[in-house]
Amino acid sequence: MKCLLEFSILQTSSGSTIPLPMMAVESLMNGELALPYSNKFPLPSVVSCLGGCEEAFYCSKSCAEADWESSHCLLCTGEKSESCSRKALLKFIQHANETNDIFLLAAKAISFTILRYRKLKASHMSEQEKPASSILGTDLSLLLEAWKPISIGHKRRWWDCIALPDDIDASDEATFRREIQELAFTSLQLLKEAIFDKECELLFSLEIYGHIIGMFELNNLDLVVASPVEDYFLYIDDLPYPEKKEAEKITQPYLDALGEDYSNCCQGTAFFPLQSCMNHSCCPNAKAFKREEDRDGQATIIALRPICNGEEVTISYIDEDLSFEERQALLADYGFRCRCPRCLDEER
Ligand SMILES: C[S@@+](CC[C@H](N)C(=O)[O-])C[C@H]1O[C@@H](n2cnc3c(N)ncnc32)[C@H](O)[C@@H]1O
């Protein structure tokens, strides 16, 4: 019973605690919780990582397999991991979580390239039916081919392109940039211990690592997907009167216990190769956005006006309704001063 009592308090992120009725707690613990109208919100089954790391989860077995083959097998900390050292990998992940989680994306890009290189090389060797001894040594052209999908994004070294934080004085800029570079160096050493591949040694240079991280810093799109929990409670709120009243007898305690957390959205970072090729304009002719109804992280680009054949397609990285100075200040975070027709005009 003590255990049940302890479970009967849900802690919200705002710190407040509201007790859940004991019956609700019991049904939660027994896995028997049936919320009204929840059949209108069928949740796809969650597939765990094939390597047993319990850190990566997928919407389907085919997604899990695709990720395993394309990058995760080297970055998995589970039993089936193909990394050189799971212990080193855990250290790398911990360091990234404590400093900059973009290191995790950079590791994914490197792992992806190594695995692609190995596949390209294997199929090249089988086509040529060469003896096993000639497999040794890096095939630079295949490594470049493997690298191609990652090469699409615009890249400047991370420590060169990152904007100076507001709390750092301009006189400390050189020190700040050197420290950022050292941080990347530490992360790279940890990654090297975890997934180093002699034939792909070129990928493990600080220069390349800096460019990959810079690529994510400069091309990323923050994605927000509405909370499925919020969708459910909104649905209940919209029910006609008698049904709503009946349903709320059961749902209201959960809503109270969740507090503001009921609407926590799912946040993520995405890299879209096509979008990353588009320059910014403060008078753009296209717009990148996420459709409200999408629950899968797809981005859409729509034209804002007719675009002539051969005309550059531009999007806005920021709120273009801001003043000239505000826009330039925000774009400094992307590492450039805007030279779009509107800015050139307003600068005069
Ligand atoms: C996401 S990339 C855009 C594609 C990039 N031009 C390329 O060739 O890969 C962002 C970078 O493009 C450049 N850029 C984009 N829009 C710009 C603009 N309006 N004025 C000046 N530079 C711009 C900046 O160097 C910026 O860091």
CSV table of C-alpha atoms and ligand atoms in Angstrom, one decimal:
chain,number,residue,atom,x,y,z
A,1,MET,CA,0.0,0.0,0.0
A,2,LYS,CA,2.9,2.3,0.7
A,3,CYS,CA,4.1,1.9,-2.8
A,4,LEU,CA,0.6,2.8,-4.1
A,5,LEU,CA,0.5,5.9,-2.1
A,6,GLU,CA,3.8,7.0,-3.4
A,7,PHE,CA,2.7,6.5,-6.9
A,8,SER,CA,-0.5,8.4,-6.3
A,9,ILE,CA,1.2,11.7,-6.6
A,10,LEU,CA,2.2,12.9,-10.1
A,11,GLN,CA,4.9,15.4,-10.1
A,12,THR,CA,4.5,18.2,-12.7
A,13,SER,CA,7.3,20.1,-14.3
A,14,SER,CA,6.1,23.2,-12.5
A,15,GLY,CA,6.8,21.4,-9.3
A,16,SER,CA,3.3,21.3,-8.0
A,17,THR,CA,1.8,17.9,-7.0
A,18,ILE,CA,-1.8,16.9,-7.3
A,19,PRO,CA,-2.9,13.5,-6.1
A,20,LEU,CA,-4.6,11.1,-8.5
A,21,PRO,CA,-7.5,9.0,-7.1
A,22,MET,CA,-6.4,5.6,-5.8
A,23,MET,CA,-8.6,3.8,-8.3
A,24,ALA,CA,-6.9,5.6,-11.2
A,25,VAL,CA,-3.5,4.8,-9.8
A,26,GLU,CA,-4.4,1.1,-9.5
A,27,SER,CA,-5.6,0.8,-13.0
A,28,LEU,CA,-2.5,2.6,-14.2
A,29,MET,CA,-0.3,0.2,-12.3
A,30,ASN,CA,-2.2,-2.9,-13.5
A,31,GLY,CA,-2.1,-1.7,-17.1
A,32,GLU,CA,-5.9,-1.7,-17.2
A,33,LEU,CA,-6.4,2.0,-17.7
A,34,ALA,CA,-9.1,2.6,-20.3
A,35,LEU,CA,-9.7,6.3,-21.0
A,36,PRO,CA,-13.0,7.3,-22.7
A,37,TYR,CA,-12.8,7.8,-26.5
A,38,SER,CA,-9.1,6.8,-26.5
A,39,ASN,CA,-9.9,4.4,-29.4
A,40,LYS,CA,-10.2,7.5,-31.5
A,41,PHE,CA,-6.5,8.0,-31.0
A,42,PRO,CA,-4.9,4.7,-32.0
A,43,LEU,CA,-1.3,4.9,-31.0
A,44,PRO,CA,1.2,3.0,-33.2
A,45,SER,CA,3.1,0.3,-31.4
A,46,VAL,CA,6.6,1.4,-30.3
A,47,VAL,CA,9.4,-0.7,-31.6
A,48,SER,CA,12.6,-0.7,-29.5
A,49,CYS,CA,16.1,-0.6,-30.9
A,50,LEU,CA,17.2,-3.9,-32.5
A,51,GLY,CA,20.5,-3.8,-30.6
A,52,GLY,CA,18.8,-3.6,-27.2
A,53,CYS,CA,20.1,-0.2,-26.2
A,54,GLU,CA,16.6,1.0,-24.9
A,55,GLU,CA,17.5,4.5,-26.0
A,56,ALA,CA,16.2,4.5,-29.6
A,57,PHE,CA,12.5,3.8,-30.3
A,58,TYR,CA,10.8,3.6,-33.7
A,59,CYS,CA,7.3,3.7,-35.1
A,60,SER,CA,7.8,0.4,-37.1
A,61,LYS,CA,10.2,-2.5,-37.5
A,62,SER,CA,11.2,-1.3,-40.9
A,63,CYS,CA,12.2,2.1,-39.5
A,64,ALA,CA,14.2,0.4,-36.8
A,65,GLU,CA,15.9,-1.8,-39.4
A,66,ALA,CA,16.6,1.1,-41.7
A,67,ASP,CA,18.2,3.2,-38.9
A,68,TRP,CA,20.2,0.2,-37.7
A,69,GLU,CA,21.6,-0.4,-41.2
A,70,SER,CA,22.3,3.3,-42.0
A,71,SER,CA,23.9,4.4,-38.7
A,72,HIS,CA,22.7,3.1,-35.4
A,73,CYS,CA,24.5,-0.3,-35.4
A,74,LEU,CA,27.7,1.7,-34.7
A,75,LEU,CA,26.2,4.1,-32.2
A,76,CYS,CA,24.0,1.6,-30.3
A,77,THR,CA,25.1,1.0,-26.7
A,78,GLY,CA,23.1,-2.3,-26.5
A,79,GLU,CA,24.4,-5.9,-26.6
A,80,LYS,CA,24.4,-6.1,-30.4
A,81,SER,CA,26.4,-2.9,-30.9
A,82,GLU,CA,29.0,-3.0,-33.6
A,83,SER,CA,31.0,-0.1,-32.1
A,84,CYS,CA,34.6,-0.7,-31.0
A,85,SER,CA,33.8,0.0,-27.4
A,86,ARG,CA,30.4,0.4,-25.8
A,87,LYS,CA,32.1,2.0,-22.8
A,88,ALA,CA,33.7,4.6,-24.9
A,89,LEU,CA,30.4,5.2,-26.7
A,90,LEU,CA,28.6,5.8,-23.4
A,91,LYS,CA,31.3,8.3,-22.5
A,92,PHE,CA,30.9,10.1,-25.8
A,93,ILE,CA,27.1,10.2,-25.4
A,94,GLN,CA,27.3,11.5,-21.9
A,95,HIS,CA,29.8,14.2,-22.9
A,96,ALA,CA,27.4,15.3,-25.8
A,97,ASN,CA,24.4,15.4,-23.5
A,98,GLU,CA,26.3,17.6,-21.0
A,99,THR,CA,27.7,19.9,-23.6
A,100,ASN,CA,26.1,20.0,-27.1
A,101,ASP,CA,23.7,17.4,-28.3
A,102,ILE,CA,24.6,18.3,-31.9
A,103,PHE,CA,27.7,16.1,-31.4
A,104,LEU,CA,25.2,13.2,-31.5
A,105,LEU,CA,24.0,14.3,-34.9
A,106,ALA,CA,27.6,14.7,-36.1
A,107,ALA,CA,28.3,11.1,-34.9
A,108,LYS,CA,25.3,9.9,-36.9
A,109,ALA,CA,26.7,11.6,-40.0
A,110,ILE,CA,30.1,10.0,-39.5
A,111,SER,CA,28.6,6.6,-38.8
A,112,PHE,CA,26.3,6.9,-41.8
A,113,THR,CA,29.3,7.6,-44.0
A,114,ILE,CA,31.4,4.8,-42.7
A,115,LEU,CA,28.6,2.2,-43.2
A,116,ARG,CA,27.9,3.6,-46.6
A,117,TYR,CA,31.5,3.3,-47.5
A,118,ARG,CA,31.7,-0.3,-46.3
A,119,LYS,CA,28.7,-1.2,-48.4
A,120,LEU,CA,30.0,0.6,-51.5
A,121,LYS,CA,33.3,-1.1,-51.1
A,122,ALA,CA,31.8,-4.6,-50.6
A,123,SER,CA,29.6,-4.2,-53.8
A,124,HIS,CA,32.6,-2.8,-55.7
A,125,MET,CA,34.7,-5.7,-54.7
A,126,SER,CA,32.1,-8.3,-55.6
A,127,GLU,CA,31.6,-6.7,-59.0
A,128,GLN,CA,35.3,-6.8,-59.7
A,129,GLU,CA,35.7,-10.3,-58.1
A,130,LYS,CA,39.0,-9.2,-56.6
A,131,PRO,CA,40.8,-11.4,-54.1
A,132,ALA,CA,40.3,-10.5,-50.4
A,133,SER,CA,43.9,-9.1,-50.1
A,134,SER,CA,43.1,-6.2,-52.4
A,135,ILE,CA,40.2,-5.1,-50.1
A,136,LEU,CA,42.8,-3.6,-47.8
A,137,GLY,CA,43.4,0.2,-48.0
A,138,THR,CA,41.1,3.2,-48.4
A,139,ASP,CA,39.4,3.7,-51.7
A,140,LEU,CA,39.2,7.5,-51.7
A,141,SER,CA,36.7,7.8,-54.6
A,142,LEU,CA,34.3,5.4,-52.7
A,143,LEU,CA,34.7,7.4,-49.5
A,144,LEU,CA,33.8,10.6,-51.4
A,145,GLU,CA,30.8,8.9,-52.9
A,146,ALA,CA,29.8,7.7,-49.4
A,147,TRP,CA,30.2,11.3,-48.1
A,148,LYS,CA,28.0,12.8,-50.9
A,149,PRO,CA,24.6,12.9,-49.1
A,150,ILE,CA,26.2,14.8,-46.1
A,151,SER,CA,28.1,17.1,-48.4
A,152,ILE,CA,24.8,18.8,-49.5
A,153,GLY,CA,24.5,21.1,-46.5
A,154,HIS,CA,26.3,24.4,-46.3
A,155,LYS,CA,29.3,24.1,-44.0
A,156,ARG,CA,31.5,26.4,-42.1
A,157,ARG,CA,33.5,25.2,-39.1
A,158,TRP,CA,31.5,25.3,-36.0
A,159,TRP,CA,33.9,27.5,-34.0
A,160,ASP,CA,34.0,30.0,-36.9
A,161,CYS,CA,30.3,30.3,-37.6
A,162,ILE,CA,28.8,30.1,-34.1
A,163,ALA,CA,27.5,33.5,-33.0
A,164,LEU,CA,29.1,35.1,-30.0
A,165,PRO,CA,26.7,34.6,-27.0
A,166,ASP,CA,25.4,37.9,-25.5
A,167,ASP,CA,27.2,37.3,-22.2
A,168,ILE,CA,30.6,37.1,-23.9
A,169,ASP,CA,32.6,40.3,-24.4
A,170,ALA,CA,33.9,41.0,-27.9
A,171,SER,CA,37.4,41.2,-26.4
A,172,ASP,CA,37.1,37.5,-25.3
A,173,GLU,CA,35.9,36.3,-28.8
A,174,ALA,CA,39.2,34.5,-29.7
A,175,THR,CA,39.3,32.7,-26.4
A,176,PHE,CA,35.6,31.7,-26.8
A,177,ARG,CA,36.2,30.3,-30.3
A,178,ARG,CA,39.3,28.4,-29.1
A,179,GLU,CA,37.3,26.9,-26.2
A,180,ILE,CA,34.6,25.8,-28.6
A,181,GLN,CA,37.2,24.2,-30.8
A,182,GLU,CA,38.7,22.3,-27.8
A,183,LEU,CA,35.2,21.1,-26.9
A,184,ALA,CA,34.8,19.6,-30.3
A,185,PHE,CA,38.3,18.1,-30.1
A,186,THR,CA,37.4,16.3,-26.8
A,187,SER,CA,34.1,15.1,-28.3
A,188,LEU,CA,35.9,13.8,-31.4
A,189,GLN,CA,38.5,11.9,-29.3
A,190,LEU,CA,35.7,10.1,-27.4
A,191,LEU,CA,33.9,9.3,-30.7
A,192,LYS,CA,37.1,8.0,-32.1
A,193,GLU,CA,37.6,5.6,-29.3
A,194,ALA,CA,34.0,4.4,-29.8
A,195,ILE,CA,33.7,3.9,-33.6
A,196,PHE,CA,37.1,4.5,-35.3
A,197,ASP,CA,37.6,2.9,-38.7
A,198,LYS,CA,41.1,3.0,-40.1
A,199,GLU,CA,39.9,3.1,-43.7
A,200,CYS,CA,37.7,6.1,-42.9
A,201,GLU,CA,40.4,7.9,-40.9
A,202,LEU,CA,39.8,11.1,-42.9
A,203,LEU,CA,36.4,11.4,-41.4
A,204,PHE,CA,37.9,11.7,-37.9
A,205,SER,CA,39.8,14.9,-38.5
A,206,LEU,CA,38.9,17.9,-36.3
A,207,GLU,CA,38.5,20.0,-39.5
A,208,ILE,CA,35.8,17.6,-40.9
A,209,TYR,CA,34.1,17.3,-37.4
A,210,GLY,CA,34.0,21.1,-37.2
A,211,HIS,CA,32.4,21.3,-40.6
A,212,ILE,CA,29.8,18.7,-39.8
A,213,ILE,CA,28.8,20.4,-36.6
A,214,GLY,CA,28.8,23.7,-38.4
A,215,MET,CA,26.5,22.2,-41.0
A,216,PHE,CA,23.9,21.3,-38.4
A,217,GLU,CA,24.3,24.7,-36.7
A,218,LEU,CA,23.7,26.5,-39.9
A,219,ASN,CA,21.0,24.4,-41.6
A,220,ASN,CA,18.9,23.0,-38.8
A,221,LEU,CA,15.3,23.5,-38.6
A,222,ASP,CA,13.6,23.3,-35.1
A,223,LEU,CA,10.6,21.1,-35.4
A,224,VAL,CA,7.7,21.1,-33.0
A,225,VAL,CA,5.0,18.5,-33.1
A,226,ALA,CA,1.9,19.1,-31.0
A,227,SER,CA,1.4,16.9,-28.0
A,228,PRO,CA,-0.8,13.8,-28.6
A,229,VAL,CA,-1.9,14.1,-25.0
A,230,GLU,CA,-3.1,17.7,-25.7
A,231,ASP,CA,-4.9,16.4,-28.8
A,232,TYR,CA,-6.8,13.9,-26.6
A,233,PHE,CA,-7.9,16.5,-24.0
A,234,LEU,CA,-8.9,18.9,-26.7
A,235,TYR,CA,-11.1,16.2,-28.2
A,236,ILE,CA,-12.7,15.6,-24.9
A,237,ASP,CA,-13.3,19.3,-24.4
A,238,ASP,CA,-15.0,19.5,-27.8
A,239,LEU,CA,-17.5,16.7,-27.1
A,240,PRO,CA,-21.2,17.6,-27.0
A,241,TYR,CA,-22.5,18.2,-23.5
A,242,PRO,CA,-23.7,14.9,-22.0
A,243,GLU,CA,-20.8,12.9,-23.4
A,244,LYS,CA,-18.3,15.5,-22.3
A,245,LYS,CA,-19.6,15.5,-18.8
A,246,GLU,CA,-19.5,11.7,-18.6
A,247,ALA,CA,-16.0,11.5,-20.1
A,248,GLU,CA,-14.6,14.3,-17.8
A,249,LYS,CA,-15.6,12.3,-14.7
A,250,ILE,CA,-12.7,10.0,-15.7
A,251,THR,CA,-10.3,12.3,-17.5
A,252,GLN,CA,-10.4,15.4,-15.3
A,253,PRO,CA,-8.2,13.9,-12.5
A,254,TYR,CA,-5.5,13.1,-15.1
A,255,LEU,CA,-5.7,16.6,-16.5
A,256,ASP,CA,-5.5,18.1,-13.0
A,257,ALA,CA,-2.5,15.9,-12.1
A,258,LEU,CA,-0.7,16.8,-15.3
A,259,GLY,CA,-1.1,20.5,-14.8
A,260,GLU,CA,0.6,22.5,-17.5
A,261,ASP,CA,2.4,19.4,-18.7
A,262,TYR,CA,-0.6,18.2,-20.6
A,263,SER,CA,0.3,20.4,-23.5
A,264,ASN,CA,4.1,19.7,-23.6
A,265,CYS,CA,4.9,19.4,-27.3
A,266,CYS,CA,7.4,17.1,-28.9
A,267,GLN,CA,10.5,19.1,-29.9
A,268,GLY,CA,13.2,18.0,-32.3
A,269,THR,CA,15.9,19.1,-34.7
A,270,ALA,CA,15.7,18.3,-38.4
A,271,PHE,CA,18.0,18.6,-41.3
A,272,PHE,CA,16.3,18.8,-44.7
A,273,PRO,CA,18.8,18.6,-47.6
A,274,LEU,CA,16.6,20.6,-50.1
A,275,GLN,CA,15.8,23.3,-47.6
A,276,SER,CA,19.4,23.6,-46.5
A,277,CYS,CA,20.3,24.7,-50.1
A,278,MET,CA,17.9,27.7,-49.9
A,279,ASN,CA,19.3,31.1,-49.1
A,280,HIS,CA,17.5,33.5,-46.9
A,281,SER,CA,15.6,36.6,-48.1
A,282,CYS,CA,13.8,39.2,-46.0
A,283,CYS,CA,11.3,39.3,-49.0
A,284,PRO,CA,11.2,35.6,-49.7
A,285,ASN,CA,9.3,34.0,-52.6
A,286,ALA,CA,8.7,30.7,-50.7
A,287,LYS,CA,8.0,29.5,-47.2
A,288,ALA,CA,9.1,26.4,-45.3
A,289,PHE,CA,6.7,25.2,-42.7
A,290,LYS,CA,5.2,22.2,-41.1
A,291,ARG,CA,1.6,21.4,-41.7
A,292,GLU,CA,-0.4,21.4,-38.5
A,293,GLU,CA,-1.9,18.0,-39.4
A,294,ASP,CA,1.5,16.3,-39.9
A,295,ARG,CA,2.7,14.2,-37.0
A,296,ASP,CA,5.8,12.9,-38.6
A,297,GLY,CA,8.3,15.7,-38.9
A,298,GLN,CA,7.8,16.4,-42.6
A,299,ALA,CA,8.5,19.9,-43.8
A,300,THR,CA,6.8,21.5,-46.8
A,301,ILE,CA,7.9,24.3,-49.0
A,302,ILE,CA,5.3,26.5,-50.7
A,303,ALA,CA,5.6,29.4,-53.1
A,304,LEU,CA,4.3,32.7,-51.7
A,305,ARG,CA,4.0,34.1,-55.2
A,306,PRO,CA,4.6,33.0,-58.8
A,307,ILE,CA,8.3,32.1,-59.2
A,308,CYS,CA,9.8,32.5,-62.7
A,309,ASN,CA,11.8,29.8,-64.3
A,310,GLY,CA,15.4,30.3,-63.3
A,311,GLU,CA,14.6,32.6,-60.4
A,312,GLU,CA,16.2,31.8,-57.1
A,313,VAL,CA,13.9,30.2,-54.5
A,314,THR,CA,14.4,31.9,-51.2
A,315,ILE,CA,12.9,31.4,-47.7
A,316,SER,CA,13.0,33.5,-44.6
A,317,TYR,CA,15.1,32.1,-41.7
A,318,ILE,CA,13.6,34.6,-39.3
A,319,ASP,CA,10.5,36.8,-38.8
A,320,GLU,CA,10.8,39.1,-41.7
A,321,ASP,CA,8.4,41.6,-40.2
A,322,LEU,CA,11.1,42.8,-37.8
A,323,SER,CA,13.1,46.0,-38.3
A,324,PHE,CA,16.3,46.0,-40.4
A,325,GLU,CA,18.5,46.1,-37.2
A,326,GLU,CA,16.6,43.3,-35.5
A,327,ARG,CA,16.7,41.1,-38.6
A,328,GLN,CA,20.5,41.6,-39.0
A,329,ALA,CA,21.0,40.8,-35.3
A,330,LEU,CA,19.1,37.5,-35.6
A,331,LEU,CA,20.8,36.6,-38.9
A,332,ALA,CA,24.2,37.1,-37.2
A,333,ASP,CA,23.3,33.8,-35.4
A,334,TYR,CA,23.4,32.2,-38.8
A,335,GLY,CA,26.8,33.7,-39.4
A,336,PHE,CA,26.0,36.2,-42.1
A,337,ARG,CA,24.9,39.7,-42.8
A,338,CYS,CA,21.9,39.7,-45.1
A,339,ARG,CA,22.5,40.9,-48.6
A,340,CYS,CA,18.9,40.4,-49.9
A,341,PRO,CA,17.4,43.1,-52.2
A,342,ARG,CA,15.3,44.5,-49.3
A,343,CYS,CA,18.2,44.7,-46.9
A,344,LEU,CA,20.4,46.3,-49.5
A,345,ASP,CA,17.6,48.8,-50.2
A,346,GLU,CA,17.0,49.6,-46.4
A,347,GLU,CA,20.8,49.9,-45.8
A,348,ARG,CA,21.1,52.8,-48.1
B,1,LIG,C1,21.4,27.2,-45.2
B,1,LIG,S1,22.8,27.9,-46.0
B,1,LIG,C2,22.0,28.4,-47.6
B,1,LIG,C3,22.7,27.7,-48.7
B,1,LIG,C4,24.1,28.2,-49.0
B,1,LIG,N1,24.1,29.5,-49.7
B,1,LIG,C5,24.9,27.2,-49.8
B,1,LIG,O1,25.4,27.5,-50.8
B,1,LIG,O2,24.9,26.0,-49.4
B,1,LIG,C6,23.0,29.4,-45.1
B,1,LIG,C7,24.2,30.2,-45.5
B,1,LIG,O3,24.0,30.8,-46.8
B,1,LIG,C8,24.5,32.1,-46.8
B,1,LIG,N2,23.3,33.0,-47.0
B,1,LIG,C9,22.0,32.6,-47.0
B,1,LIG,N3,21.2,33.7,-47.3
B,1,LIG,C10,22.0,34.8,-47.3
B,1,LIG,C11,21.7,36.2,-47.6
B,1,LIG,N4,20.4,36.6,-47.7
B,1,LIG,N5,22.7,37.0,-47.6
B,1,LIG,C12,24.0,36.6,-47.4
B,1,LIG,N6,24.3,35.3,-47.2
B,1,LIG,C13,23.3,34.4,-47.2
B,1,LIG,C14,25.1,32.4,-45.4
B,1,LIG,O4,26.5,32.1,-45.6
B,1,LIG,C15,24.4,31.3,-44.6
B,1,LIG,O5,25.2,30.9,-43.5
